Coordinates of C-alpha atoms in Angstrom, one line a residue:
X40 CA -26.4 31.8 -19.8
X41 CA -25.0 28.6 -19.1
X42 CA -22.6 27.2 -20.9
X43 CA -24.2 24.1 -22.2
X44 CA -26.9 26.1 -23.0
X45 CA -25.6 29.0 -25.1
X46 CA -27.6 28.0 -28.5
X47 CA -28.1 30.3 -31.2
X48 CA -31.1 29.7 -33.2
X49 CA -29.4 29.9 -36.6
X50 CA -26.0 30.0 -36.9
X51 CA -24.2 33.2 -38.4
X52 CA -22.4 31.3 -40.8
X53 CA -25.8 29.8 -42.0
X54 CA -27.3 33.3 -42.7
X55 CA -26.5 33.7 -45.9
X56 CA -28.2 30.9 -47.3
X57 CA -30.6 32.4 -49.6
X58 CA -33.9 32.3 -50.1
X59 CA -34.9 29.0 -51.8
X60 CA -31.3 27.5 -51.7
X61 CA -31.8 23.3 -51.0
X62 CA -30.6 22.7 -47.9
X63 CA -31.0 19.3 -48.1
X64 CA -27.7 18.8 -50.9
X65 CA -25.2 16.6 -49.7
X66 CA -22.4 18.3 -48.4
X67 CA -19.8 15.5 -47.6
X68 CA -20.1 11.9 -47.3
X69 CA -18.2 9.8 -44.8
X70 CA -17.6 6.1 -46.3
X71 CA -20.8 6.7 -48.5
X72 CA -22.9 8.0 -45.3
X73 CA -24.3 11.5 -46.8
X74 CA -24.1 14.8 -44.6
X75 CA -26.6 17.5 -46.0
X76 CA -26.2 21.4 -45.5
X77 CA -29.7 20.7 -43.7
X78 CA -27.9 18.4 -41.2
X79 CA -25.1 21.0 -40.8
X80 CA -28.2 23.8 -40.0
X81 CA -29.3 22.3 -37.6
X82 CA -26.4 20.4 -35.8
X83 CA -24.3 24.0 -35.9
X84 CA -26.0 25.4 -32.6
X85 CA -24.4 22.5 -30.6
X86 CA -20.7 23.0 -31.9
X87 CA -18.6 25.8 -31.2
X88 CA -17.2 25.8 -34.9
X89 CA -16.2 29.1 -35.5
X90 CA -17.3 28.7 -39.4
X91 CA -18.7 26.0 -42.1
X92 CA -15.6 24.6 -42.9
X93 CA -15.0 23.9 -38.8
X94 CA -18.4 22.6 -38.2
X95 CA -18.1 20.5 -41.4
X96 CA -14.8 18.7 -40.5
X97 CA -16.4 18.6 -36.8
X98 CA -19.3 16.4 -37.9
X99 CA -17.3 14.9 -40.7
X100 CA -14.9 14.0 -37.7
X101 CA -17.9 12.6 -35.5
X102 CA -19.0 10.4 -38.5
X103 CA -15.7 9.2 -38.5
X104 CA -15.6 8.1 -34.8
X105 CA -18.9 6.3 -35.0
X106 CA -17.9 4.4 -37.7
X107 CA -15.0 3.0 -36.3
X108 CA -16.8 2.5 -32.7
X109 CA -19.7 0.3 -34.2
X110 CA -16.9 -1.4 -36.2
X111 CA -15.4 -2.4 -33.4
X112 CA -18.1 -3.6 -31.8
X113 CA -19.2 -0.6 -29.0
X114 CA -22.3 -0.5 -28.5
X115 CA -24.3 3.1 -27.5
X116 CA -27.9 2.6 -25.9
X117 CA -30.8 5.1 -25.5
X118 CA -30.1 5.1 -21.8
X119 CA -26.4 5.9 -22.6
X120 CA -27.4 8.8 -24.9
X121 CA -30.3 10.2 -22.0
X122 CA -27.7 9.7 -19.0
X123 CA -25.3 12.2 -20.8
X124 CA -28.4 14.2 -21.6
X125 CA -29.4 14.1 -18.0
X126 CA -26.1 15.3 -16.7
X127 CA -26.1 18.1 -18.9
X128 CA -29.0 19.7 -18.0
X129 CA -28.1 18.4 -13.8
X130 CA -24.9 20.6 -14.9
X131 CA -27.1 23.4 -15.5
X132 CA -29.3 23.1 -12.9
X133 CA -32.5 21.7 -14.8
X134 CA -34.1 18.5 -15.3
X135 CA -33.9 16.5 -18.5
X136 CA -37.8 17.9 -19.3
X137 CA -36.4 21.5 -18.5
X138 CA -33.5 20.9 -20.9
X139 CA -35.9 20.4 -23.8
X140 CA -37.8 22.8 -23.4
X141 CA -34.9 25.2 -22.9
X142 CA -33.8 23.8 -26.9
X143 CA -37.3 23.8 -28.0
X144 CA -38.1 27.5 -26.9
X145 CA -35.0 29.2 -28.7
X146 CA -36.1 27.5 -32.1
X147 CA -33.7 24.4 -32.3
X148 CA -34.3 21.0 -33.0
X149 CA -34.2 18.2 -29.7
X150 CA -33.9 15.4 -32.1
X151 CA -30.4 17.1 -33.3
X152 CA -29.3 17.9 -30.3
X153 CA -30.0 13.7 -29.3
X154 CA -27.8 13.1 -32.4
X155 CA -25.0 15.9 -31.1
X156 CA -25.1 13.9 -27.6
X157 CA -24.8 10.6 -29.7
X158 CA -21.9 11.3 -31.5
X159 CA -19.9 12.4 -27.5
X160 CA -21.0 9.0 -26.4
X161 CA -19.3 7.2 -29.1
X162 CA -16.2 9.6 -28.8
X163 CA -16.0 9.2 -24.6
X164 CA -16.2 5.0 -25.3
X165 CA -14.0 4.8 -28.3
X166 CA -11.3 7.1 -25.8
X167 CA -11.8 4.7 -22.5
X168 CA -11.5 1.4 -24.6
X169 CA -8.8 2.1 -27.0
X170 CA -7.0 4.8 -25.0
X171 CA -7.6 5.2 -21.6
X172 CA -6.0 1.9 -20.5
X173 CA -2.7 2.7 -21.8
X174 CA -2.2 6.1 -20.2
X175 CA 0.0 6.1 -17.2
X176 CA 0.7 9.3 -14.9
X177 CA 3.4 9.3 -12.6
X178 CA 4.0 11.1 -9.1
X179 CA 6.9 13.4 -10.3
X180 CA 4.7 14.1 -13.3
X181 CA 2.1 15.5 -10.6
X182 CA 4.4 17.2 -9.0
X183 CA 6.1 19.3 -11.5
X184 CA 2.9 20.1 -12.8
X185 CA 1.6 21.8 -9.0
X186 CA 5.1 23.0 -8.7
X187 CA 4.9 24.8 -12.3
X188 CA 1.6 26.2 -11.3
X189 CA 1.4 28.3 -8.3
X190 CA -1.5 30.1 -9.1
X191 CA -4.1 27.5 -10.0
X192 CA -3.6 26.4 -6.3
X193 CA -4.4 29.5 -4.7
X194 CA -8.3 29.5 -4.5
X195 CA -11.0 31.3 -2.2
X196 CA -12.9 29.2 0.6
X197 CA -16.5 30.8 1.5
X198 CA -18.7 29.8 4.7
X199 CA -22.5 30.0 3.6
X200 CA -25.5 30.0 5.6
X201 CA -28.7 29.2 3.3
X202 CA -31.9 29.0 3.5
X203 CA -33.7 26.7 1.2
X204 CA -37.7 26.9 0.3
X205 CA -39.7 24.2 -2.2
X206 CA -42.3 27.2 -3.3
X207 CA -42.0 30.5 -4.6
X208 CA -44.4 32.0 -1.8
X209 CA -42.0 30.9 1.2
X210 CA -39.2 32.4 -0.6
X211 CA -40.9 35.7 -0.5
X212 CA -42.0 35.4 3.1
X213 CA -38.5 34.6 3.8
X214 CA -36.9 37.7 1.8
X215 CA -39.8 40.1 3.2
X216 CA -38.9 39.5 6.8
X217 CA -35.3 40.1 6.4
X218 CA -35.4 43.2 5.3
X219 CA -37.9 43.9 8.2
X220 CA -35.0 43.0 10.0
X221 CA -35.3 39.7 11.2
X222 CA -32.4 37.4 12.0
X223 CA -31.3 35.0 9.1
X224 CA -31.0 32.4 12.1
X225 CA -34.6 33.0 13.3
X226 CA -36.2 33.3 9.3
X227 CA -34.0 30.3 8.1
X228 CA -35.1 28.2 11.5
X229 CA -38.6 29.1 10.5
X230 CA -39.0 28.5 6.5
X231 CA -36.1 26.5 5.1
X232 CA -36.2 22.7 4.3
X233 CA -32.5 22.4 5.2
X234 CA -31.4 23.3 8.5
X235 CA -28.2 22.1 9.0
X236 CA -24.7 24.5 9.8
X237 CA -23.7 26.9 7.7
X238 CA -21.0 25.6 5.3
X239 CA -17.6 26.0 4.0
X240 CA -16.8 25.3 0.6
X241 CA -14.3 26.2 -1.9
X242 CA -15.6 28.9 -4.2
X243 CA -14.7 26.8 -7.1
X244 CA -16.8 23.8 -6.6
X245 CA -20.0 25.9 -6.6
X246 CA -21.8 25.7 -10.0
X247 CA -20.9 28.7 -11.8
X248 CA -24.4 30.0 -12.0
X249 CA -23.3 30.7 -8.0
X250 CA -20.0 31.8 -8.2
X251 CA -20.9 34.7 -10.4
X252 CA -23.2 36.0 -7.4
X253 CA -21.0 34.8 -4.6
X254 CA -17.7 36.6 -5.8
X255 CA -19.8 39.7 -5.4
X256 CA -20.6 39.5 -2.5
X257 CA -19.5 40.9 0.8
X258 CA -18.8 39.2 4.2
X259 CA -22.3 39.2 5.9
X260 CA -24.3 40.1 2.7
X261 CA -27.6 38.3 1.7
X262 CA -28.4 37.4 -1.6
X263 CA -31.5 38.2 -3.5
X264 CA -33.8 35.1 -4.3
X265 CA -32.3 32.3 -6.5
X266 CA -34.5 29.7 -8.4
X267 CA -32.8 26.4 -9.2
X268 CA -34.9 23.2 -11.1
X269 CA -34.3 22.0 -6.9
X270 CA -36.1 25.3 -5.7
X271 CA -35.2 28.4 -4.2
X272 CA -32.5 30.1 -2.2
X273 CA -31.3 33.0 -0.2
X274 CA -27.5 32.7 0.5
X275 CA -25.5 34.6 3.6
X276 CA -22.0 34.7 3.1
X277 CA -20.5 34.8 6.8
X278 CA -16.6 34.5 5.5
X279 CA -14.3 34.2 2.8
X280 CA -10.7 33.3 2.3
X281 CA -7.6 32.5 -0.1
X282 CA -5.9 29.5 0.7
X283 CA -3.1 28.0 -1.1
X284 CA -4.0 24.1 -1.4
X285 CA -1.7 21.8 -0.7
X286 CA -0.1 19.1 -3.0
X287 CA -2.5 16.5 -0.9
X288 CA -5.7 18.2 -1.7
X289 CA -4.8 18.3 -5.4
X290 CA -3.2 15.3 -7.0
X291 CA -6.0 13.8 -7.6
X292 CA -7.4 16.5 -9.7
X293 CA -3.9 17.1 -11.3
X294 CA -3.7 13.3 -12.0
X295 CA -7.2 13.8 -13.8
X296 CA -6.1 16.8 -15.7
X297 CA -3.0 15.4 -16.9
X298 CA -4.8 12.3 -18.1
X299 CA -7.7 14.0 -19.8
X300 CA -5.0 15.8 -21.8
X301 CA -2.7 12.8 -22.8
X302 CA -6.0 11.1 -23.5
X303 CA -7.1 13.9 -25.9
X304 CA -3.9 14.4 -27.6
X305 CA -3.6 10.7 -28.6
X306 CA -7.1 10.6 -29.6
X307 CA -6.5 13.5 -31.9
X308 CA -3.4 12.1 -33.8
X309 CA -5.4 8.4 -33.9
X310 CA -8.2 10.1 -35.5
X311 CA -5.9 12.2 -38.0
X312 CA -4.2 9.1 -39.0
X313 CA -7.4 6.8 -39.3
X314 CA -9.2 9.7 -41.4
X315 CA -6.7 9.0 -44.3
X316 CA -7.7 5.7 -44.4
X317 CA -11.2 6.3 -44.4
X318 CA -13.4 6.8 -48.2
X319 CA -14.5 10.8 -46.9
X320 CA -16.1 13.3 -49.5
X321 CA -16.5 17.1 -49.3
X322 CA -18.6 18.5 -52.2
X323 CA -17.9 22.6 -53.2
X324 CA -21.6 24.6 -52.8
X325 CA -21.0 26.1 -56.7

């Protein structure tokens, strides 16, 4: 599945709660702000807390950052909260609808997972207003950092030819005359929406839902049908190469790595240090 969407309808650590246990007792409370074992139920499919104790100092950490964001005066509105919503599920190729049902079906709670998408809102504004602006990278800091890594700049390029359908019943039509035989030129020229050139693209800026079938395949292989929230597809791969990018190509996205970092590891000893000062309560479940 994707990753965004890799839920699990009741979390293993939560298993053992026996029969009849209230899940509603306060587990911890952040300046006077409860947390119950209910909230941790049904916040734990959107962590990736390993146990309790994790996913309680995760939320007990989220808390925390909220706090201090409305304290100093950020703001978070419902269209800030469905925008990161949105590109979720556009990172999974679904709608928003198609997210919620996707939550709904395997059992879990939308409104929790609205809370879950909350509390990353407050944590990305609290990082670009207290943070961001006081991150510098530098060239030679770029440099040494492509220099250091050889192989994370040595990726494959693939040249695609596709042919794209809005219904399920063109798709098929499409598929049945190639393997009657007919050229992918002749059945893409005749069914698909898009017919511009084939294109060539670096294998990793295809959603990964693509990659896993691309890698697979060989030079002048067709792909079996693939449904997207935009439609459907049949891919032709005509080539595919390793290329070593150059530094040009990449600084940008070395710049952006090397600044996501800084900005998480300041953000992490800020949020260590402001903890201490906060009134936060964790309450043993004997």
């Amino acid at each position: 599945m994707k990753k965004f969407l890799v839920f699990i309808a009741v979390s293993i650590f939560f298993v053992s709660i026996a029969k009849g246990e209230v899940i509603d007792k306060i587990v911890a409370t952040v300046n006077d702000r409860p947390i119950t074992m209910y909230d941790l139920k049904e916040l734990a499919p959107f962590y990736h807390a390993k146990n309790e104790k994790q996913l309680l100092n995760d939320v007990i950490n989220d808390y925390v950052i909220e706090d201090i964001a409305k304290k100093d005066g950020i703001v978070l509105t419902d269209e800030d909260i469905n925008q990161f919503i949105e590109n979720v599920a556009k990172n999974n190729n679904l709608t928003k609808d198609q997210l919620e049902q996707k939550i709904e079906q395997q059992g879990l709670s939308y409104d929790y997972y609205k809370e879950f998408a909350k509390f990353n809102v407050y944590k990305l504004k609290v990082m670009q207003r207290i943070f961001a602006p006081t991150i510098q990278i530098d060239e030679q800091e770029i440099k040494n950092f492509y220099n250091n890594h050889p192989n994370l700049f040595n990726q494959s390029t693939v040249v695609l030819d596709i042919i794209e359908t809005r219904n399920k019943a063109d798709i098929d039509d499409a598929m049945k005359q190639l393997q009657l035989g007919a050229s992918f030129d002749s059945v893409k020229e005749k069914y698909s929406v898009d017919k511009s050139e084939p294109k060539k693209v670096y294998l990793s800026d295809i959603n990964k839902q693509l990659q896993g079938i691309i890698e697979k395949m060989q030079v002048g292989q067709i792909s079996p049908i693939i449904e997207s929230s935009n439609g459907y597809f049949i891919i032709k791969v005509l080539d595919k190469k390793d290329v070593n990018l150059h530094f040009d190509e990449v600084k940008d996205k070395i710049r952006n790595l090397l600044f996501e970092e800084k900005l998480q590891e300041r953000f992490t000893s800020w949020l260590n240090g402001i903890k201490s000062s906060m009134d936060i309560s964790t309450f043993n479940e004997d």
